[in-house]
C-alpha cells in the first residue's frame, strides 16, 4: 500500500486550505420536477404502501417510492441505489429522517418498472435490499444508533435488535393496517443519540451495575475533579487507595446512589460500566413528536429490563410485537399508542398487554417523579388490585 | 472463505428486513476482489475484521470499542470522532477506525454523481462502510485511520465542495424536514433556513466553545417530521396565524367517498366509511369545528393548529397565508437531568431571508448560555436551573400566557428589588421605632 496524497501538504497545512464552506446547497440536488414546483405543492396521496404522489398547483406530479434500509450501509450498497436512481429517476434520490430511501419519478408510467426492480433485488442471505413501505399508518424504519458496531458506551447493540424487530414487524412496514403511524426507535445507551424518549415504542440500552474503577490508571487518564463533577447524583468522591504497594489518587463510588447513566465513563475512561449480566434494554412506550390531536409527549418505561439475547433478542422482539398487536387491535382510528394508553388508563394498558408491572416502573428520579404518582382515587380496578 | 467465522451474525441474514450483516459481507467481498484495482489506503479487510469484532461482542455482550481519543483536522475541533478497537491484535483491520461526519445537504436530496464521489473517496481512504445517515443528520463515514484525515478533508473541500459536520461541545450539524421542496404543509422554507444557519454559524459548528452540544432543527409545520421539538435545543416549527383555507366542495368529496381520507394512510384495514363527525370534528382538540352536512366551519380563533383536520383532508383544507414559525427551546435526551421537551419561547416569528429575527434570538441565548452554562449542561438544563424568566430576560421577550400550560401553583415568587417600592434596604432603627424588641 503506497500512500496517496490528495494534494494536502503537511509541511504547509494552511496552504490552499479551504475551511468553513458548509454543506452543498440542497437545490443543486433537487429533481427537476421538485425544483420547478418548489413551494407550490397542492396536495399528496398515498397510492399504496410506500408509494406517494405529490401534486403541484401546476398539475405536475412527483411519484415517490419509499424503501426501508439498514442505515448502516456499504458503498457497494449505495452504488446499487445510485444505479437504480440513474436507471429510473434521472440520477436523483433522497433519504428521510428515519433513514428510508426515496426514489422519485415524474410520471406514473415509470412506477411499475421501478417497483419491480427494487423488489427484485435481494442480498445473498435472502433479505430484501429495498423493501417498499413505511408510509401512513404503518411502522416505518427504526431510527437507531451505533450500538456494538462502532460505539464505546453502548449497553446493547443497535443494528442487531433492529433487524430482529423489523423482521418480526415487517407486515406492518409493508401494509398500512395500524390505527395510526407507529414509530419505533432504539438508542444503545442513555445518551440517546437517537431521541428515543419521544417515540411510540422507545428501546433504550441500560446498564445495571455501577462503574468498575480502574485504580491503576485513573489518575493518569482523567481529571479527578471532572469525574467527580460528572455524576448527576453526587455518587463519586475523590479518595486514595493502594495499588501494588503505592498510594494512588483515585475515586470512590457510592454504589447505592448510582443510576448507571454512564456520564462518569464519558468523562473518565477508567470507569467502564459495560457488563454482560448487567446490560440490557428498557422498553418505553407512548411517546410522540407530532402536535397532531394531542401534544408531544415522552415515552414511559413499561419494561425496566430485557436481557441482551444475541443474536436475535427473542424476548425483546416478542414483547415489542405483543405491544404492537394489542395496540393495533384495541386503539381507535388515528389514535397514537400513547393516546390509547392514556384513554384506557395505564393500569389497563398493563392488564391488556399482559406486561407485569414492577416497582421499577414507578418513577423515583427527582421532582418530576412526584407528578407521576396518582394523586386521586380515580383509578380502574384491574387484576393488579387483589 | 470468510476471515472470521460469524455463526451468530449469520443468523441476522435471514428474514425480510435488509440485513446489515449481508451488506458488510458483500462489501468485504468487493474489497477482496478489488475489481477497480484501488490502492486501498486503509486495510483492505477492515469490513471482515469489523464482522469479527462484532461476532466477538455478540459472544461477550460487552462493547469492544475503546473510549474516544482526540483526533481531528487542523483548525477544527469537531467533525471527526476517534475510535479504536480494544482487540487490535485479533482485528488489526479495525484497530484504528475513526468516524468522519460530513455535513449533509438540507432535506437529504442527492444526485448519483455526488454520492458516487463520496463512495469513491470512502473506498480509497476509508472502510467502505457508512451510516446514511447518523442520528443528527450527517452523512457518517465509518472507519479510517489518522493519516487519512487531512487527506479526506482536503478532498471533501477541494473536490466535493463539502464540509465536515459537528461533534463535541459545539453546534451540531443542523437538520431540516424536506419542507417546501415536496410538502404542501410547509409554512416556511425549512431547507433554506437550515442551510443559512449552518453557513452563518460555521465557526460555532467547527470550533467547540459551548458548555455542551447545541442542536438546531427545523420543522416546516407542527407535524414535526424531523422531531425538532424533542431533540433540539433550538427548534423552529412552521406556523400560520390566519385562517385555515377551506374548499367546501372538496370537503363534500371526502364525505362522499370520492377522496381517500388522511391521504390514504389507513388503506391497509377496513375502517368503514369516512365519518367526518367522528374522524375530524370530534377529534379536534379544541372542538372548534362544526359540520352541518353541507358546510364545514372552523372557529379559527379557537384553533391550536394541531394539523389533524388538514392531514385528514389535505385536498380540502390548507394552511393559512400568514406564515412564519414558532420557536421552542431546551429539548434534550435524558443525560444528565432527565429528558426535556422543547418549551415554547416565541409563538410567532417571521421566517424569511435573511432570517435576522431568528438569528437575534439564537445569539442572545448563546451569549447567556455560554456565560452561565456549566460544563456539559444543555440549554434545557440551564433553563431549568436559572428559570424561564431568565431566558425571557436575555432574549428580551415579554412573558405571555402562551409560555405556560398553566400558571404557577406555588406562591414562592421571586421579585426583583426594583419591582418593590423602596427597594430592599431598610432601617432597623426605623422598624424598631414602631416595634419593641
Coordinates of C-alpha atoms in Angstrom, one line a residue, chain A residues 44-300:
Chain A
X44 CA -50.5 14.5 -1.7
X45 CA -51.8 11.0 -1.5
X46 CA -50.5 7.6 -0.6
X47 CA -51.3 5.4 -3.6
X48 CA -50.3 2.2 -1.9
X49 CA -47.9 1.3 0.9
X50 CA -44.6 3.0 0.3
X51 CA -45.8 4.9 -2.8
X52 CA -46.7 8.6 -2.6
X53 CA -47.9 11.1 -5.2
X54 CA -47.4 14.8 -4.6
X55 CA -49.5 17.0 -6.9
X56 CA -48.4 20.6 -7.6
X57 CA -50.6 23.5 -8.3
X58 CA -49.2 23.4 -11.9
X59 CA -50.7 19.9 -12.2
X60 CA -47.2 18.4 -12.2
X61 CA -46.8 15.2 -10.2
X62 CA -44.0 13.5 -8.4
X63 CA -44.3 9.9 -7.5
X64 CA -42.1 8.6 -4.6
X65 CA -41.3 5.1 -3.8
X66 CA -40.0 4.7 -0.2
X67 CA -37.8 1.8 0.8
X68 CA -36.5 0.6 4.1
X69 CA -32.8 0.4 4.8
X70 CA -30.5 -0.8 7.5
X71 CA -28.9 2.7 7.8
X72 CA -25.5 1.1 8.2
X73 CA -24.7 0.6 4.6
X74 CA -21.7 0.0 2.4
X75 CA -20.6 1.9 -0.6
X76 CA -21.4 -1.2 -2.7
X77 CA -25.0 -0.9 -1.4
X78 CA -25.1 2.9 -2.1
X79 CA -23.7 2.4 -5.6
X80 CA -26.5 -0.1 -6.2
X81 CA -29.0 2.6 -5.1
X82 CA -27.3 5.1 -7.5
X83 CA -27.5 2.7 -10.3
X84 CA -31.3 2.4 -9.7
X85 CA -31.6 6.2 -9.4
X86 CA -29.7 6.5 -12.8
X87 CA -31.9 3.9 -14.4
X88 CA -35.3 5.1 -13.3
X89 CA -35.0 8.6 -11.6
X90 CA -32.6 10.6 -13.8
X91 CA -29.9 10.2 -11.1
X92 CA -31.8 11.6 -8.1
X93 CA -32.7 10.1 -4.7
X94 CA -33.2 11.2 -1.2
X95 CA -33.1 9.9 2.4
X96 CA -35.7 10.5 5.0
X97 CA -35.3 11.5 8.7
X98 CA -36.0 7.9 9.6
X99 CA -33.3 6.6 7.2
X100 CA -35.6 5.4 4.5
X101 CA -34.5 5.9 0.9
X102 CA -36.9 7.6 -1.6
X103 CA -36.8 7.2 -5.3
X104 CA -38.8 9.8 -7.2
X105 CA -40.2 9.7 -10.8
X106 CA -42.2 12.4 -12.6
X107 CA -44.5 10.1 -14.4
X108 CA -46.8 7.3 -13.2
X109 CA -45.7 5.1 -16.1
X110 CA -42.2 4.9 -14.6
X111 CA -43.5 3.5 -11.3
X112 CA -44.1 -0.2 -12.2
X113 CA -40.6 -0.7 -13.5
X114 CA -39.0 1.0 -10.6
X115 CA -41.0 -1.0 -8.0
X116 CA -40.3 -4.3 -9.7
X117 CA -36.6 -3.5 -9.9
X118 CA -36.5 -2.6 -6.2
X119 CA -38.3 -5.7 -5.0
X120 CA -36.3 -8.0 -7.3
X121 CA -33.0 -7.2 -5.5
X122 CA -32.1 -9.4 -2.6
X123 CA -29.0 -10.0 -0.5
X124 CA -27.2 -13.3 -0.7
X125 CA -28.6 -14.1 2.7
X126 CA -32.1 -13.7 1.4
X127 CA -33.3 -10.4 2.8
X128 CA -34.7 -7.6 0.7
X129 CA -32.3 -4.8 -0.2
X130 CA -35.1 -2.4 -0.9
X131 CA -38.4 -3.3 0.8
X132 CA -41.2 -0.9 -0.1
X133 CA -43.3 0.6 2.6
X134 CA -43.1 2.8 5.7
X135 CA -45.9 5.3 4.8
X136 CA -49.1 6.3 6.6
X137 CA -50.5 4.1 9.4
X138 CA -47.5 1.8 9.4
X139 CA -44.3 1.1 11.2
X140 CA -41.5 2.9 9.4
X141 CA -37.8 2.4 9.7
X142 CA -36.5 2.1 13.2
X143 CA -34.3 5.0 13.9
X144 CA -31.2 3.7 15.8
X145 CA -27.7 4.5 17.0
X146 CA -24.4 2.7 16.6
X147 CA -24.5 0.0 19.2
X148 CA -21.7 -2.5 19.4
X149 CA -20.8 -1.9 15.8
X150 CA -19.0 1.3 16.5
X151 CA -19.7 2.9 19.9
X152 CA -17.7 2.9 23.1
X153 CA -20.6 3.4 25.6
X154 CA -23.4 1.1 24.5
X155 CA -25.3 -1.2 26.8
X156 CA -26.7 -3.1 23.8
X157 CA -26.3 -3.5 20.0
X158 CA -28.5 -1.4 17.7
X159 CA -28.4 -2.9 14.2
X160 CA -29.0 -6.4 15.5
X161 CA -32.1 -5.9 17.6
X162 CA -33.5 -3.5 14.9
X163 CA -33.1 -6.2 12.3
X164 CA -34.8 -8.8 14.5
X165 CA -37.7 -6.5 15.3
X166 CA -38.2 -5.3 11.8
X167 CA -38.2 -8.9 10.6
X168 CA -41.0 -9.6 13.1
X169 CA -43.0 -6.4 12.3
X170 CA -42.3 -6.5 8.6
X171 CA -46.0 -6.8 7.7
X172 CA -46.7 -3.5 9.4
X173 CA -44.0 -1.9 7.4
X174 CA -45.4 -3.0 4.1
X175 CA -49.0 -2.6 5.0
X176 CA -50.8 0.4 6.4
X177 CA -53.0 -1.5 8.8
X178 CA -52.4 0.2 12.2
X179 CA -54.7 2.8 13.9
X180 CA -52.0 5.5 13.3
X181 CA -48.3 5.7 12.5
X182 CA -46.2 3.8 14.9
X183 CA -42.6 4.9 15.4
X184 CA -40.1 2.6 17.0
X185 CA -36.6 3.9 17.9
X186 CA -33.6 2.4 19.6
X187 CA -30.8 4.0 21.4
X188 CA -28.0 1.8 22.7
X189 CA -27.4 3.8 25.8
X190 CA -28.9 6.6 27.9
X191 CA -27.1 9.3 25.9
X192 CA -29.9 8.6 23.3
X193 CA -28.2 9.8 20.2
X194 CA -31.5 8.5 18.6
X195 CA -34.0 10.6 20.5
X196 CA -35.9 7.5 21.7
X197 CA -37.5 9.4 24.5
X198 CA -40.5 10.5 22.4
X199 CA -41.3 7.5 20.2
X200 CA -44.3 5.3 20.3
X201 CA -42.0 2.5 21.3
X202 CA -38.6 3.5 22.5
X203 CA -35.9 0.9 23.2
X204 CA -33.0 2.1 25.3
X205 CA -29.9 0.2 26.3
X206 CA -29.3 0.4 30.0
X207 CA -26.6 -0.7 32.4
X208 CA -27.4 -2.1 35.8
X209 CA -24.0 -2.1 37.5
X210 CA -22.0 0.8 38.9
X211 CA -18.7 1.5 37.1
X212 CA -15.7 -0.6 37.8
X213 CA -12.8 1.6 39.0
X214 CA -9.5 1.1 37.2
X215 CA -7.5 2.5 40.1
X216 CA -4.1 1.7 38.5
X217 CA -4.6 4.3 35.7
X218 CA -7.4 6.5 36.8
X219 CA -5.3 9.4 37.9
X220 CA -3.3 9.2 34.6
X221 CA -6.2 9.1 32.2
X222 CA -8.7 11.6 33.7
X223 CA -9.1 14.7 35.8
X224 CA -10.5 13.5 39.1
X225 CA -12.5 16.7 39.7
X226 CA -14.2 16.3 36.3
X227 CA -15.1 12.7 37.1
X228 CA -16.5 13.8 40.5
X229 CA -18.4 16.6 38.9
X230 CA -19.8 14.4 36.2
X231 CA -22.1 12.4 38.4
X232 CA -25.6 13.9 38.5
X233 CA -26.3 12.2 41.8
X234 CA -23.1 13.1 43.6
X235 CA -22.2 9.4 44.0
X236 CA -18.5 9.9 43.2
X237 CA -15.9 11.3 45.6
X238 CA -12.1 11.6 45.4
X239 CA -10.1 9.2 47.5
X240 CA -6.7 7.5 47.7
X241 CA -6.0 3.8 47.5
X242 CA -3.1 1.4 47.3
X243 CA -2.1 -0.3 44.1
X244 CA 0.9 -2.6 44.2
X245 CA 2.2 -1.0 47.4
X246 CA 1.9 2.5 46.1
X247 CA -0.6 5.1 47.2
X248 CA -2.6 6.5 44.2
X249 CA -5.2 9.2 43.8
X250 CA -8.5 7.8 42.6
X251 CA -12.3 8.0 43.2
X252 CA -14.8 6.0 45.2
X253 CA -18.3 5.3 44.0
X254 CA -21.3 5.3 46.4
X255 CA -23.0 2.3 44.7
X256 CA -26.4 2.7 46.2
X257 CA -26.7 6.2 44.8
X258 CA -25.6 5.2 41.2
X259 CA -28.2 5.0 38.5
X260 CA -25.7 3.7 35.9
X261 CA -26.1 6.7 33.5
X262 CA -22.5 6.3 32.3
X263 CA -21.8 10.0 32.4
X264 CA -18.7 9.4 34.5
X265 CA -17.4 7.0 31.9
X266 CA -17.8 9.6 29.2
X267 CA -15.6 11.9 31.3
X268 CA -13.2 9.3 32.6
X269 CA -12.3 6.1 30.6
X270 CA -11.1 4.5 33.8
X271 CA -14.7 4.0 34.9
X272 CA -16.2 1.5 32.5
X273 CA -19.8 0.1 33.0
X274 CA -20.3 -2.5 30.3
X275 CA -21.2 -5.9 31.7
X276 CA -22.7 -9.0 30.2
X277 CA -25.1 -9.7 33.0
X278 CA -25.7 -6.1 33.9
X279 CA -26.6 -4.7 30.5
X280 CA -29.8 -4.9 28.5
X281 CA -32.7 -2.9 27.2
X282 CA -35.6 -1.0 28.7
X283 CA -38.9 -0.7 26.8
X284 CA -40.6 2.7 26.7
X285 CA -44.0 3.3 25.3
X286 CA -46.3 6.1 24.3
X287 CA -44.2 9.0 23.2
X288 CA -44.8 11.2 20.2
X289 CA -43.3 14.2 18.5
X290 CA -46.2 15.5 16.4
X291 CA -48.6 18.1 17.7
X292 CA -51.5 16.3 15.9
X293 CA -54.6 16.0 18.1
X294 CA -52.6 15.7 21.4
X295 CA -49.4 17.4 22.4
X296 CA -46.0 15.9 22.0
X297 CA -45.1 13.6 24.9
X298 CA -42.4 11.4 26.3
X299 CA -42.3 7.7 26.3
X300 CA -42.8 5.9 29.6

